[in-house]
Coordinates of C-alpha atoms and ligand atoms in Angstrom, one line a residue:
M92 CA 247.6 115.5 216.2
A93 CA 247.4 115.5 212.4
Y94 CA 246.3 118.7 210.7
E95 CA 243.4 118.3 208.2
K96 CA 244.2 116.7 204.8
L97 CA 243.7 119.6 202.4
E98 CA 241.6 118.7 199.4
L99 CA 238.9 120.0 197.1
L100 CA 235.3 118.5 197.3
I101 CA 233.7 118.3 193.9
G102 CA 230.6 116.3 193.1
G103 CA 231.0 114.3 196.3
K104 CA 234.6 113.3 195.6
W105 CA 237.6 114.5 197.5
T106 CA 240.4 115.4 195.1
A107 CA 243.7 117.2 194.7
G108 CA 242.3 118.8 191.6
T109 CA 243.9 118.8 188.1
S110 CA 245.9 122.0 188.1
G111 CA 248.9 120.5 190.0
K112 CA 249.2 123.8 191.8
T113 CA 249.1 124.2 195.6
E114 CA 250.0 126.9 198.1
P115 CA 251.4 126.5 201.6
V116 CA 249.2 127.1 204.7
L117 CA 251.2 128.7 207.5
N118 CA 250.8 128.7 211.3
P119 CA 250.9 132.5 212.0
A120 CA 252.3 131.8 215.5
T121 CA 255.3 129.8 214.4
E122 CA 255.5 130.5 210.6
E123 CA 255.7 126.7 210.1
V124 CA 254.1 125.2 207.1
L125 CA 251.0 123.1 208.1
G126 CA 250.1 121.8 204.7
H127 CA 249.5 122.7 201.1
V128 CA 246.1 123.6 199.8
P129 CA 245.4 122.5 196.2
H130 CA 244.2 125.0 193.6
A131 CA 241.3 124.2 191.4
S132 CA 241.8 124.3 187.6
A133 CA 239.2 125.8 185.3
A134 CA 238.1 122.2 184.5
D135 CA 237.7 121.6 188.3
L136 CA 235.6 124.7 188.6
D137 CA 233.4 123.6 185.7
A138 CA 233.0 120.2 187.3
A139 CA 231.9 122.0 190.6
L140 CA 229.4 124.1 188.7
E141 CA 227.9 121.1 187.0
A142 CA 227.9 119.2 190.3
S143 CA 226.1 122.1 192.0
R144 CA 223.4 122.1 189.3
E145 CA 222.8 118.4 189.7
G146 CA 223.1 118.6 193.5
F147 CA 220.5 121.3 193.6
K148 CA 217.9 119.1 191.8
V149 CA 218.4 116.4 194.4
W150 CA 218.5 118.6 197.5
R151 CA 215.6 120.8 196.6
S152 CA 213.4 117.8 196.0
M153 CA 214.0 116.4 199.5
T154 CA 211.7 117.4 202.4
A155 CA 212.8 120.1 204.8
L156 CA 212.6 117.4 207.5
A157 CA 215.0 115.1 205.6
R158 CA 217.4 118.0 205.1
Q159 CA 217.2 118.8 208.8
D160 CA 218.1 115.3 209.7
I161 CA 221.3 115.4 207.8
M162 CA 222.3 118.9 209.0
E163 CA 221.6 117.8 212.6
K164 CA 223.8 114.7 212.3
A165 CA 226.6 116.9 210.9
A166 CA 226.2 119.3 213.8
R167 CA 226.6 116.4 216.2
L168 CA 229.8 115.3 214.4
I169 CA 231.3 118.7 214.6
E170 CA 230.5 118.9 218.3
E171 CA 232.1 115.5 219.0
R172 CA 235.3 116.6 217.1
K173 CA 235.5 120.0 218.7
E174 CA 238.9 119.5 220.3
T175 CA 240.5 118.3 217.1
Y176 CA 238.9 120.9 214.9
G177 CA 239.5 123.6 217.5
E178 CA 243.2 122.8 217.5
N179 CA 243.4 122.9 213.7
L180 CA 241.6 126.2 213.7
T181 CA 244.1 127.7 216.2
L182 CA 247.0 126.3 214.2
E183 CA 246.0 127.9 211.0
M184 CA 244.3 131.1 212.2
G185 CA 246.2 131.8 215.5
K186 CA 243.3 132.6 217.9
P187 CA 243.5 131.1 221.4
F188 CA 242.3 127.5 221.6
A189 CA 239.4 128.5 223.9
E190 CA 238.2 131.1 221.3
S191 CA 238.4 128.4 218.6
K192 CA 236.2 126.1 220.6
M193 CA 233.8 128.9 221.2
E194 CA 233.7 129.6 217.5
L195 CA 232.9 125.9 216.8
D196 CA 230.1 126.1 219.4
F197 CA 228.7 129.0 217.4
T198 CA 229.3 127.1 214.2
V199 CA 227.2 124.2 215.4
G200 CA 224.5 126.7 216.7
V201 CA 224.2 128.2 213.2
L202 CA 224.0 124.8 211.5
R203 CA 221.2 123.8 214.0
W204 CA 219.4 127.0 213.6
Y205 CA 219.1 126.7 209.8
A206 CA 218.4 123.0 210.0
E207 CA 215.4 123.8 212.1
E208 CA 214.4 127.0 210.3
G209 CA 214.3 125.3 206.9
K210 CA 210.9 123.9 207.9
R211 CA 209.5 127.3 208.2
A212 CA 210.1 128.6 204.7
Y213 CA 206.4 129.5 204.7
G214 CA 204.5 131.1 201.8
R215 CA 201.0 132.5 202.2
L216 CA 197.5 132.5 200.6
V217 CA 196.2 135.9 199.6
P218 CA 192.4 136.4 199.3
A219 CA 191.5 136.8 195.6
R220 CA 189.5 139.5 193.9
M221 CA 187.6 136.9 191.8
P222 CA 185.4 134.0 193.0
G223 CA 187.0 130.6 192.5
M224 CA 190.5 131.9 192.3
R225 CA 193.3 130.8 194.6
Q226 CA 196.3 133.1 195.0
M227 CA 199.5 131.5 196.4
V228 CA 202.8 133.1 197.4
M229 CA 205.4 130.3 197.4
K230 CA 208.9 130.4 198.7
E231 CA 211.5 128.4 196.8
P232 CA 215.3 127.9 197.1
V233 CA 217.0 130.5 195.0
G234 CA 219.2 127.9 193.2
P235 CA 222.9 127.0 193.4
V236 CA 224.9 129.5 195.4
T237 CA 228.5 130.5 195.2
A238 CA 230.3 132.0 198.3
F239 CA 233.6 133.4 199.2
V240 CA 234.7 134.1 202.7
A241 CA 237.4 135.7 204.8
W242 CA 239.9 133.9 207.1
N243 CA 239.1 135.6 210.4
F244 CA 236.3 133.1 211.5
P245 CA 237.1 129.9 209.5
G246 CA 234.1 128.2 211.1
V247 CA 231.5 130.8 211.5
N248 CA 232.0 132.7 208.2
V249 CA 231.8 129.4 206.3
I250 CA 228.8 127.9 208.1
R251 CA 226.7 131.0 207.7
K252 CA 226.9 130.4 203.9
I253 CA 226.7 126.7 203.9
A254 CA 223.9 126.3 206.5
G255 CA 221.9 129.1 205.1
A256 CA 222.0 127.6 201.6
L257 CA 221.3 124.1 202.8
G258 CA 218.5 125.1 205.1
A259 CA 216.7 126.8 202.2
G260 CA 217.2 123.8 199.9
C261 CA 220.1 125.3 197.8
S262 CA 223.3 123.7 196.7
I263 CA 226.6 125.7 197.2
I264 CA 230.1 126.0 195.9
I265 CA 232.2 127.7 198.6
K266 CA 235.7 129.0 198.4
A267 CA 236.9 129.5 202.0
S268 CA 240.2 131.4 202.6
E269 CA 243.3 129.7 201.3
E270 CA 245.0 130.9 204.5
T271 CA 242.5 128.9 206.8
P272 CA 241.2 126.1 204.7
S273 CA 241.0 123.2 207.2
T274 CA 237.8 124.2 209.1
C275 CA 235.7 124.4 206.0
I276 CA 237.0 121.0 204.8
S277 CA 236.3 119.5 208.2
I278 CA 232.7 120.8 208.2
A279 CA 232.3 119.4 204.6
R280 CA 233.5 116.0 205.8
C281 CA 231.0 116.0 208.6
L282 CA 228.1 116.9 206.3
Q283 CA 229.2 114.2 203.8
E284 CA 229.4 111.6 206.6
A285 CA 225.9 112.7 207.8
G286 CA 224.5 111.8 204.3
L287 CA 224.6 115.0 202.3
P288 CA 224.0 114.0 198.7
D289 CA 226.9 114.4 196.2
G290 CA 227.2 117.8 194.6
V291 CA 225.1 119.7 197.2
L292 CA 228.2 121.1 198.8
N293 CA 231.4 121.7 196.8
V294 CA 234.6 123.2 198.3
V295 CA 237.2 124.8 196.1
F296 CA 240.4 126.8 196.6
G297 CA 242.6 128.7 194.2
V298 CA 243.7 132.1 193.2
P299 CA 240.7 134.1 194.5
D300 CA 240.4 136.4 191.5
E301 CA 240.6 133.5 189.1
V302 CA 238.1 131.4 191.0
S303 CA 235.5 134.2 191.4
R304 CA 235.7 135.4 187.8
H305 CA 235.2 131.8 186.6
L306 CA 232.3 131.0 188.9
L307 CA 230.5 134.3 188.6
A308 CA 230.7 134.3 184.8
S309 CA 228.6 131.1 184.8
P310 CA 224.8 131.3 184.8
I311 CA 224.5 128.3 187.1
P312 CA 224.9 130.0 190.4
K313 CA 221.9 132.2 191.1
K314 CA 223.3 133.9 194.2
L315 CA 226.6 135.2 195.5
S316 CA 227.2 135.5 199.2
F317 CA 230.5 137.2 200.2
T318 CA 232.2 137.9 203.5
G319 CA 235.3 140.1 203.2
S320 CA 236.5 143.6 202.6
I321 CA 234.5 146.5 201.0
P322 CA 236.7 146.9 197.8
I323 CA 236.5 143.1 197.0
G324 CA 232.8 143.1 197.7
K325 CA 232.2 145.9 195.2
H326 CA 234.3 144.1 192.7
L327 CA 232.5 140.8 193.1
Q328 CA 229.1 142.5 192.9
A329 CA 230.1 144.0 189.6
L330 CA 231.1 140.6 188.3
A331 CA 227.8 139.1 189.6
A332 CA 225.9 141.8 187.8
E333 CA 226.7 140.2 184.4
T334 CA 224.4 137.4 185.1
L335 CA 222.2 139.4 187.6
K336 CA 222.9 137.1 190.5
R337 CA 221.4 138.1 193.8
C338 CA 224.0 139.2 196.4
T339 CA 224.5 139.2 200.1
M340 CA 227.5 141.4 201.1
E341 CA 229.0 141.1 204.6
L342 CA 231.8 143.6 204.4
G343 CA 234.0 145.7 206.6
G344 CA 233.1 147.8 209.6
H345 CA 234.5 150.5 211.9
A346 CA 232.4 150.2 215.0
P347 CA 232.0 153.2 217.3
V348 CA 231.7 152.7 221.0
M349 CA 229.9 155.5 222.8
V350 CA 230.6 155.6 226.5
F351 CA 228.4 158.2 228.4
E352 CA 229.3 159.5 231.8
D353 CA 226.5 157.7 233.5
A354 CA 227.9 154.3 232.7
D355 CA 229.9 152.1 235.1
I356 CA 233.2 153.2 233.7
A357 CA 235.5 150.7 235.3
K358 CA 233.2 147.8 234.3
V359 CA 232.7 149.0 230.8
A360 CA 236.5 149.6 230.3
K361 CA 237.2 146.0 231.3
M362 CA 234.5 144.6 229.0
A363 CA 235.6 146.8 226.2
A364 CA 239.2 145.6 226.4
G365 CA 238.0 142.0 226.3
A366 CA 235.9 142.7 223.2
K367 CA 238.5 144.8 221.4
F368 CA 241.4 142.3 221.7
R369 CA 239.3 139.2 220.9
N370 CA 240.8 137.5 217.9
A371 CA 243.5 140.2 218.0
G372 CA 240.9 142.7 216.8
Q373 CA 240.5 140.8 213.5
V374 CA 236.7 140.9 213.7
C375 CA 234.4 142.8 211.4
I376 CA 232.3 143.9 214.5
S377 CA 235.3 144.6 216.6
P378 CA 234.9 147.9 218.6
T379 CA 237.3 150.2 216.8
R380 CA 236.6 153.8 217.7
F381 CA 236.1 154.6 221.4
Y382 CA 234.3 157.8 222.1
V383 CA 234.1 158.6 225.8
Q384 CA 232.4 161.6 227.4
E385 CA 234.9 164.3 228.4
S386 CA 234.3 164.0 232.2
V387 CA 235.2 160.3 232.3
V388 CA 237.7 159.8 229.4
D389 CA 240.8 159.7 231.6
H390 CA 239.3 157.2 234.0
F391 CA 238.1 155.0 231.0
A392 CA 241.5 155.2 229.2
D393 CA 243.5 154.2 232.3
A394 CA 241.2 151.3 233.2
F395 CA 241.1 150.2 229.5
A396 CA 244.9 150.3 229.2
A397 CA 245.3 148.4 232.5
A398 CA 243.0 145.6 231.3
A399 CA 244.7 145.5 227.9
G400 CA 248.1 145.3 229.6
E401 CA 247.1 142.1 231.4
I402 CA 246.4 140.2 228.2
R403 CA 249.1 137.6 227.6
V404 CA 250.1 137.5 223.9
G405 CA 251.4 134.2 222.5
N406 CA 250.8 130.9 220.7
G407 CA 247.1 130.2 220.9
M408 CA 247.7 126.6 222.0
D409 CA 249.6 127.8 225.1
E410 CA 247.7 127.8 228.4
G411 CA 246.7 131.3 229.6
V412 CA 247.2 133.1 226.3
G413 CA 244.6 135.7 225.7
M414 CA 245.6 137.0 222.3
G415 CA 247.3 135.2 219.4
P416 CA 249.1 136.5 216.3
L417 CA 247.8 138.4 213.3
I418 CA 247.0 136.4 210.3
G419 CA 250.1 137.3 208.3
E420 CA 253.3 139.4 208.2
R421 CA 251.5 142.0 205.9
R422 CA 249.3 143.0 208.9
L423 CA 252.2 143.9 211.1
G424 CA 253.2 146.8 208.8
V425 CA 249.6 147.9 208.6
M426 CA 249.3 148.1 212.4
Q427 CA 252.5 150.1 212.6
S428 CA 251.3 152.6 210.1
F429 CA 248.1 153.1 212.0
V430 CA 250.0 153.7 215.2
D431 CA 252.6 156.0 213.6
D432 CA 250.0 158.0 211.8
A433 CA 248.0 158.4 215.1
T434 CA 250.9 159.6 217.1
S435 CA 252.0 162.0 214.3
H436 CA 248.6 163.5 214.6
G437 CA 249.0 164.1 218.3
G438 CA 247.6 160.8 219.7
E439 CA 249.2 159.6 222.9
L440 CA 250.5 156.0 223.0
M441 CA 249.5 154.5 226.3
L442 CA 250.4 150.9 225.6
G443 CA 252.0 148.7 223.0
G444 CA 252.6 150.1 219.6
E445 CA 255.1 147.5 218.4
R446 CA 255.6 144.0 217.2
V447 CA 256.2 141.3 219.9
G448 CA 259.2 139.0 219.3
N449 CA 260.5 138.2 215.8
Q450 CA 258.9 134.9 215.1
G451 CA 255.2 134.7 214.4
Y452 CA 253.1 137.7 213.6
F453 CA 252.5 139.1 217.1
Y454 CA 251.6 142.7 217.7
A455 CA 251.1 144.1 221.2
P456 CA 247.7 145.1 222.4
T457 CA 247.9 148.9 221.7
V458 CA 246.0 151.7 223.3
L459 CA 246.1 155.3 222.0
K460 CA 244.5 158.3 223.7
N461 CA 243.3 161.8 222.5
V462 CA 243.3 160.6 218.9
P463 CA 242.0 163.3 216.6
E464 CA 239.2 162.6 214.1
D465 CA 241.5 163.1 211.1
A466 CA 244.0 160.3 212.1
M467 CA 243.8 157.4 209.7
I468 CA 242.7 155.0 212.4
M469 CA 239.5 157.0 213.1
N470 CA 238.5 156.7 209.4
E471 CA 239.9 153.3 208.1
E472 CA 239.2 149.9 209.6
P473 CA 242.2 148.8 211.6
F474 CA 241.3 145.0 211.7
G475 CA 243.9 144.5 214.4
P476 CA 244.7 145.0 218.1
V477 CA 244.9 148.9 218.1
A478 CA 242.4 150.8 220.1
P479 CA 242.0 154.6 219.6
I480 CA 240.2 156.6 222.4
A481 CA 238.8 160.1 221.9
S482 CA 236.5 162.3 224.0
F483 CA 233.1 163.8 223.1
K484 CA 231.0 166.6 224.5
D485 CA 227.4 165.6 224.3
F486 CA 224.8 163.3 222.5
D487 CA 224.7 165.2 219.3
D488 CA 228.5 165.4 219.0
V489 CA 229.0 161.7 219.5
V490 CA 226.1 160.6 217.2
A491 CA 227.5 162.8 214.4
R492 CA 230.9 161.3 214.8
A493 CA 229.6 157.8 215.1
N494 CA 227.7 158.2 211.8
K495 CA 230.3 160.1 209.9
L496 CA 231.9 157.2 208.0
A497 CA 230.6 155.2 205.0
F498 CA 230.7 152.0 207.2
G499 CA 227.6 150.8 209.0
L500 CA 228.1 147.4 210.6
A501 CA 228.3 147.2 214.4
S502 CA 227.9 150.0 217.0
Y503 CA 227.9 150.0 220.8
A504 CA 226.7 152.4 223.5
F505 CA 227.0 152.4 227.3
T506 CA 224.5 154.4 229.3
Q507 CA 221.9 154.0 232.1
D508 CA 219.5 156.4 230.4
G509 CA 216.6 154.6 228.7
A510 CA 215.5 157.6 226.7
R511 CA 219.0 158.1 225.4
A512 CA 219.2 154.4 224.5
A513 CA 216.0 154.7 222.5
A514 CA 217.3 157.8 220.8
L515 CA 220.4 156.0 219.8
A516 CA 218.4 153.1 218.4
D517 CA 216.6 155.6 216.2
Q518 CA 219.6 157.7 215.1
I519 CA 222.6 155.3 214.7
D520 CA 223.3 154.6 211.1
A521 CA 224.3 150.9 211.4
G522 CA 223.0 147.4 210.9
L523 CA 223.7 146.4 214.5
L524 CA 223.6 148.3 217.8
A525 CA 224.3 146.9 221.3
V526 CA 223.4 148.9 224.3
N527 CA 225.4 148.0 227.5
S528 CA 226.9 144.9 225.9
F529 CA 229.1 143.8 223.0
V530 CA 226.7 141.1 221.9
V531 CA 225.4 141.6 218.3
S532 CA 225.6 138.2 216.8
T533 CA 223.6 135.0 217.6
P534 CA 222.4 132.3 215.2
E535 CA 218.8 133.3 215.6
T536 CA 219.1 137.1 215.1
P537 CA 219.8 138.9 211.8
F538 CA 223.4 139.9 211.3
G539 CA 224.6 142.4 208.7
G540 CA 225.5 145.9 207.8
V541 CA 224.2 148.9 205.9
N542 CA 225.8 151.5 203.6
E543 CA 229.2 150.4 202.5
S544 CA 229.3 147.6 205.1
G545 CA 227.0 145.7 202.8
Y546 CA 223.5 144.5 202.8
G547 CA 221.5 141.4 203.4
S548 CA 221.4 139.4 206.7
E549 CA 222.8 136.2 207.9
G550 CA 221.1 134.5 210.8
G551 CA 217.5 134.8 212.0
T552 CA 214.5 134.3 209.6
E553 CA 216.1 137.0 207.4
G554 CA 219.1 134.7 206.9
L555 CA 217.0 132.0 205.5
D556 CA 215.0 134.4 203.4
A557 CA 218.3 135.5 201.7
F558 CA 218.4 132.1 200.0
L559 CA 214.7 132.0 199.0
R560 CA 212.9 133.4 196.1
T561 CA 209.2 134.3 195.8
K562 CA 206.8 132.8 193.2
F563 CA 203.2 134.0 192.9
V564 CA 200.8 131.3 191.5
T565 CA 197.1 131.8 190.7
E566 CA 194.8 128.9 190.2
V567 CA 191.2 129.1 188.8
G568 CA 188.9 126.1 188.6
V569 CA 191.1 123.6 190.2
Ligands
NAD9 P1 239.5 140.4 201.5 O1 238.2 140.9 200.9 O2 240.8 140.7 200.9 O3 239.4 138.8 201.5 C1 238.3 138.1 202.1 C2 238.1 136.8 201.5 O4 237.8 137.0 200.1 C3 239.4 135.9 201.5 O5 239.1 134.6 201.6 C4 240.0 136.1 200.1 O6 240.7 135.0 199.7 C5 238.8 136.3 199.3 N1 239.0 137.1 198.2 C6 239.9 138.1 198.0 N2 239.8 138.6 196.7 C7 238.9 137.9 196.1 C8 238.3 137.8 194.8 N3 238.8 138.7 193.9 N4 237.4 136.9 194.5 C9 237.0 136.0 195.4 N5 237.4 136.0 196.7 C10 238.3 136.9 197.0 O7 239.4 140.8 203.0 P2 240.5 140.5 204.2 O8 241.2 141.8 204.4 O9 241.3 139.3 204.0 O10 239.5 140.2 205.3 C11 239.1 141.2 206.2 C12 237.9 142.0 205.8 O11 236.7 141.2 205.8 C13 237.6 143.1 206.7 O12 237.2 144.3 206.0 C14 236.5 142.6 207.5 O13 235.7 143.6 208.2 C15 235.7 141.8 206.6 N6 234.8 140.9 207.2 C16 233.5 141.1 207.3 C17 232.6 140.3 208.0 C18 231.2 140.5 208.0 O14 230.4 139.6 208.3 N7 230.7 141.7 207.7 C19 233.1 139.2 208.6 C20 234.5 138.9 208.6 C21 235.3 139.8 207.9

């Protein structure tokens, strides 16, 4: 099977760009070069900006029904090509093939959701204080959008930006990750084949800092949507402030998992291991701090480590593999420093704690027990397959520890007590809370963090709203 041809999409034309620069895309399981992604020059970025301005005029003037039709067709094309795109996604990102196909199902779901929801960008009529006056609140697309996204979900991260913008009637310039460019390109090809007018979607790659400075300095994009780390999010928001662009920030997380003694411990431990090691822990909503009530912590840790020990690590294209490599060599050293720091603080290594093999960026599923609160891993996002377990005394103790960090993305709790679940819903300082499951993300529900995990939602009616602006119009005598 051929890996995707890596190109830029500017004004409806696929191009290698004019910079002459490229960078290699590696398969993290084999370290083989899959292809070379072209870098956009300043002139290419200017052309993309101009195209997005023109594309916006065309797209916003079409009916929501006509836009839905194109988005639906593209969704069908992605669905039909799921095997091929799924393989490419695994080749460049490393996750198991089955996970890649699930990600593409979600990608299609998001595209369909926004295609449909675009018809519901309702305004309202407000009764006036004067006879003969009509007061209208109108919703309009915010304008051309610029978006930058991380590599960990090459389909979902990208489609949340593209479909949200398109559903609302906006054009978009997106820079997907240079490490995982093919899925974004494939999605763009499907939209183009489905009849998306030229310039509505532009895909660029390059040196991230150069691309974002160039695009954000322009007054053409009216909105920035970013998925990535907290430091880069803060930096981009500062750049966007120069032209006062609206922002949506989907940033890092450090999700607490609160396991109370009334939960079904064996069942929860198994589920938790599945959730923790999905995508090798490289998930912003990955469960990352396991707080288990004192009376059941040993039972939980043993069952969790047993389930983790059964996960087969290897090339995501191989049958039976449950966890692939990390995205790059740099992440192996980061994982080791989390583990070494935890053990030096008195944490007990139950499983893993080392690189697997010497080709590809594989790190073993790792479980640490009795990890103290001052260990680095209890405070910084690990973004990898390392799970720290600690015990807690009671409700107040665990809620205080769950809420202690500046992060506020996902959180999880396991209990049979309805009153306790309700109290957690009130008191947990996070954008997402799942009680007795690890499901916090669907196309039709709002997804996003609070505090330093960012702000703004993707998905749900809130996700469409993020790409709309409000206009108030009064009319007298018409
Ligand atoms: P990162 O912020 O370094 O990079 C993320 C993306 O932004 C990449 O595509 C990168 O090329 C790009 N980027 C980096 N610097 C940039 C710049 N100056 N201008 C424009 N783009 C730039 O993050 P990372 O470490 O590669 O990714 C993991 C982080 O992303 C984690 O913190 C994770 O939690 C977060 N994340 C959040 C969500 C969410 O929805 N909240 C989803 C996925 C990942």
